[in-house]
Tab-separated table of C-alpha atoms in Angstrom:
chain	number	residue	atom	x	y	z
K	1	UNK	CA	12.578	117.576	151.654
K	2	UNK	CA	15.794	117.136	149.745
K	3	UNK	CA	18.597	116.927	152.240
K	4	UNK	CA	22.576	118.482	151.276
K	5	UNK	CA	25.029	118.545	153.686
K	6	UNK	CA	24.149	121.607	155.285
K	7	UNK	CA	20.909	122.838	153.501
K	8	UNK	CA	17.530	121.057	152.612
K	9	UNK	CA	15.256	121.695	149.629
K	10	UNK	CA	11.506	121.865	150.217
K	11	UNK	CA	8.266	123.323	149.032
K	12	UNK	CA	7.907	127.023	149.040
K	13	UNK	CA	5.683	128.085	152.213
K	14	UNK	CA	3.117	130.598	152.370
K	15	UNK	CA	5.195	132.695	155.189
K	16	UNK	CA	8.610	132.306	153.159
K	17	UNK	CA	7.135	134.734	150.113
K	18	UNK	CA	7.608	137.912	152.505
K	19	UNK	CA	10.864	137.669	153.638
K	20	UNK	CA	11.898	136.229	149.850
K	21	UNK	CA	10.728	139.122	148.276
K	22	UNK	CA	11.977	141.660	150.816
K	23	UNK	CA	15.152	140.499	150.778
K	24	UNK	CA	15.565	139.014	147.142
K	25	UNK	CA	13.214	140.621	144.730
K	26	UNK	CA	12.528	144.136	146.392
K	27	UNK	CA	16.838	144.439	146.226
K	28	UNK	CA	16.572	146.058	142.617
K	29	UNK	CA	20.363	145.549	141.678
K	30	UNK	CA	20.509	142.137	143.093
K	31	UNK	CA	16.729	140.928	141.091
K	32	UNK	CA	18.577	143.045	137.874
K	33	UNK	CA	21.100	140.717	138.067
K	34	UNK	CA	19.210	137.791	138.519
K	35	UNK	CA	16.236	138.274	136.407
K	36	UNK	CA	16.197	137.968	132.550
K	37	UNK	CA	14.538	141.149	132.482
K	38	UNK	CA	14.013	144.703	133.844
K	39	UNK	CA	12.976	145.011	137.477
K	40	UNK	CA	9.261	145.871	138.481
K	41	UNK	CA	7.472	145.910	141.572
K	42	UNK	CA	4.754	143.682	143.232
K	43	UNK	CA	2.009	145.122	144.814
K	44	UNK	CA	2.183	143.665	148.229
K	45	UNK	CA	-0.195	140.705	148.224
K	46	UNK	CA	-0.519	140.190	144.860
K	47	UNK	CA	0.311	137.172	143.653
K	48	UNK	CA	4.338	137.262	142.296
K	49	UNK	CA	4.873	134.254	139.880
K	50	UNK	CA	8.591	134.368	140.841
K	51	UNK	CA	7.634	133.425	144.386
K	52	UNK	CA	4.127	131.756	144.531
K	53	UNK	CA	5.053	127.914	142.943
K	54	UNK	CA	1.983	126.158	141.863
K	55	UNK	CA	3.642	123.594	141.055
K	56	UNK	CA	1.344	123.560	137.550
K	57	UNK	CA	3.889	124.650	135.273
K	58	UNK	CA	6.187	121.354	133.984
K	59	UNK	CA	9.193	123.656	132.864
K	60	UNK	CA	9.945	124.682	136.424
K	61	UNK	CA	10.039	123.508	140.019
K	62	UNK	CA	10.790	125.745	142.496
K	63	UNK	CA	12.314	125.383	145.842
K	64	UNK	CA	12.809	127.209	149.473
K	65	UNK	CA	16.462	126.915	150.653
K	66	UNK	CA	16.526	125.761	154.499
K	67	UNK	CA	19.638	125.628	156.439
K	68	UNK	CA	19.317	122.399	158.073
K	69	UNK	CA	20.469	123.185	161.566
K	70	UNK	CA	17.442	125.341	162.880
K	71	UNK	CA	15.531	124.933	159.522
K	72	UNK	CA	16.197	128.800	158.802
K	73	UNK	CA	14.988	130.228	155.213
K	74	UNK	CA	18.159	131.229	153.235
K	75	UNK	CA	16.856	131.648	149.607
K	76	UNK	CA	15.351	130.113	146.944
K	77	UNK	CA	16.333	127.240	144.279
K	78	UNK	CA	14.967	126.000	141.049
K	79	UNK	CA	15.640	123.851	138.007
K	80	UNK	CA	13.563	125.923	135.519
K	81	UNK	CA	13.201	125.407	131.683
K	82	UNK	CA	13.244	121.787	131.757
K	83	UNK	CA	12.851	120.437	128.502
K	84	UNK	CA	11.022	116.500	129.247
K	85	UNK	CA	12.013	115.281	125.121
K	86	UNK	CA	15.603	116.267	125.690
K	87	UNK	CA	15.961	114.989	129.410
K	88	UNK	CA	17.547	118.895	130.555
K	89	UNK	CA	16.990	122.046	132.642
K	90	UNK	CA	18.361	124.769	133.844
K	91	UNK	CA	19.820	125.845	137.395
K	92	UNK	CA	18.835	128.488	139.380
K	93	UNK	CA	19.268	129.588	142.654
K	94	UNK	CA	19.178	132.729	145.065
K	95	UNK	CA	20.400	133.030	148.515
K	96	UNK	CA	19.927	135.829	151.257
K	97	UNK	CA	22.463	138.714	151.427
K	98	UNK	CA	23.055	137.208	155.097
K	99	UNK	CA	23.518	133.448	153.476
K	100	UNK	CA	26.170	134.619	151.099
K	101	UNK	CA	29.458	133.191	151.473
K	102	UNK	CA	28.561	130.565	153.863
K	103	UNK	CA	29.178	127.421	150.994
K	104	UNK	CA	25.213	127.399	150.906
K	105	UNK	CA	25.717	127.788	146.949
K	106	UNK	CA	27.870	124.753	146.249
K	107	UNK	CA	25.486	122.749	148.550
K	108	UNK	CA	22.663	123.936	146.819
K	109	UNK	CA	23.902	123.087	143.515
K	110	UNK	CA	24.704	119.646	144.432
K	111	UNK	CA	21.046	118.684	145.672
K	112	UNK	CA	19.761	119.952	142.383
K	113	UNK	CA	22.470	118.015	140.783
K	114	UNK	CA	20.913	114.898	142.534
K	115	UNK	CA	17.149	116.115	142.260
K	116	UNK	CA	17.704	116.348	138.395
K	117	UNK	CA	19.592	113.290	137.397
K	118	UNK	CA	18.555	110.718	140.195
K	119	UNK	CA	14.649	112.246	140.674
K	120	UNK	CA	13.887	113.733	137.648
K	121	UNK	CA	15.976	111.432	135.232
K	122	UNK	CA	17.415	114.098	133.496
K	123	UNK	CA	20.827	113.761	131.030
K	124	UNK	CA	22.103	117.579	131.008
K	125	UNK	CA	22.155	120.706	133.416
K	126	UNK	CA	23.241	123.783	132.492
K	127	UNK	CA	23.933	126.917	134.421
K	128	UNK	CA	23.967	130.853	132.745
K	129	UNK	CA	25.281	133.680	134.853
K	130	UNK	CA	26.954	137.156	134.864
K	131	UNK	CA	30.619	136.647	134.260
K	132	UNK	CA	31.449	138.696	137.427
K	133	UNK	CA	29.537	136.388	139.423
K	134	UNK	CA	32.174	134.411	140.933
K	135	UNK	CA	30.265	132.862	143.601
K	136	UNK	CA	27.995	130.903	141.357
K	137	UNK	CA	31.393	130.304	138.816
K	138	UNK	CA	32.491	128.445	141.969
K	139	UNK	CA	29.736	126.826	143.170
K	140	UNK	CA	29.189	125.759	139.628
K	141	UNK	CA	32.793	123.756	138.809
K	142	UNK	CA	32.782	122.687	142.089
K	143	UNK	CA	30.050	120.517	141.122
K	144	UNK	CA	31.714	119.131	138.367
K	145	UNK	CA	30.374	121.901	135.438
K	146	UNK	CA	32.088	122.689	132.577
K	147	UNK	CA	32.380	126.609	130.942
K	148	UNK	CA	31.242	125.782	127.732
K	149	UNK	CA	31.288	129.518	126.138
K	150	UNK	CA	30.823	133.369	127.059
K	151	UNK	CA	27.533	134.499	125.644
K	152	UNK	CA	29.176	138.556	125.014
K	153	UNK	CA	27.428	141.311	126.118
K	154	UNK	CA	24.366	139.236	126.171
K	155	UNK	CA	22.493	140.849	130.030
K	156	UNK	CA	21.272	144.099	129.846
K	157	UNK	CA	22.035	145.391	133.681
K	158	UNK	CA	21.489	148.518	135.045
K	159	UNK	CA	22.549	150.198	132.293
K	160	UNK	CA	24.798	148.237	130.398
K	161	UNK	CA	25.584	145.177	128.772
K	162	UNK	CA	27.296	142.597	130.457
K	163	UNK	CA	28.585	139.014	129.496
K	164	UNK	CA	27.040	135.723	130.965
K	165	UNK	CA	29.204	132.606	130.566
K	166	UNK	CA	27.432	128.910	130.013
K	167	UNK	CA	28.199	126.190	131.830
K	168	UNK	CA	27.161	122.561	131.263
K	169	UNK	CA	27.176	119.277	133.323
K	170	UNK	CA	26.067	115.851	132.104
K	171	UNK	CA	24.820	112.955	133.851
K	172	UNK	CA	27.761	110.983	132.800
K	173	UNK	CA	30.331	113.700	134.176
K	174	UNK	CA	28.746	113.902	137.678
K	175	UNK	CA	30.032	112.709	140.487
K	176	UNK	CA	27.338	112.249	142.931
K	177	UNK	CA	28.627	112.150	146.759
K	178	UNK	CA	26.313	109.693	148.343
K	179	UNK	CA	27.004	111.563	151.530
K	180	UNK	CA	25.657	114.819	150.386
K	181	UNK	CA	21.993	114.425	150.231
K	182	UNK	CA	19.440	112.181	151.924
K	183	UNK	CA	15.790	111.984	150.938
């Protein structure tokens, strides 16, 4: 497990996949939001490629978020899209409605932070969310990431278009805390 300051990164367990998609993916404004495309539901027990990591695919490795007091599920993490020739990926991450606001975000972007440069050996992260998402804004430049553009009216979401802004963080610009994570 990948260890932040108050929330750990591991492999996705069987039993988390319930309570992931009740709470994440069965939400249909909050999985519009998050998804890249229109909402559809999962037969329960069916497999649900959003949820069920392989760990087969090399663009993406998926995490369960663990609060590390009590080892409580609190969402789900991922660097996705990760491009091996040009050393970058993508951040993504999803927390409970009852982990919101807790600074769970910031930490979790920080341990992907180190998981991508330090682990993975990656030179360039980049983040892409819904301009009115201002908890991932924050947790985002607190990390060091830089808005880089507005991609306009570029997420279709429940009916209507809404802007996503870019933000970008290279290896070279971070400033990894040596206190924040612990493998």
């Amino acid at each position: 497990m990948l260890r932040g300051t108050k929330i750990g990164l591991r492999a996705r367990h069987e039993d988390d996949i319930p309570i992931l998609r009740t709470e994440l993916y069965d939400d249909v404004v909050n999985a519009a939001r998050a998804e890249s495309g229109p909402w559809r539901p999962i037969r329960p027990g069916s497999k649900d490629q959003r949820l069920d990591a392989d760990g087969e695919d090399p663009e993406i490795v998926q995490f369960s978020v663990v609060e590390l007091e009590g080892d409580t599920l609190v969402g789900t993490a991922a660097l996705w899209g990760i491009d091996s020739h040009n050393r970058s990926a993508h951040i993504g991450l999803g927390l409970l409605p009852s982990s919101r606001g807790k600074g769970y975000g910031t930490d979790v972007v920080a341990t992907l932070c180190h998981y991508g440069f330090v682990v993975f050996g990656l030179r360039r992260l980049q983040i892409e969310t819904l301009a009115d998402n201002t908890a991932m804004l924050r947790s985002a430049e607190r990390n060091g990431f830089v808005r880089e553009g507005v991609l306009r009216s570029s997420a279709w979401v429940m009916g209507e278009f809404l802007d996503e802004v870019l933000l970008g963080l290279l290896v070279q610009e971070w400033k990894q805390d040596s206190k924040a994570w612990k493998a």
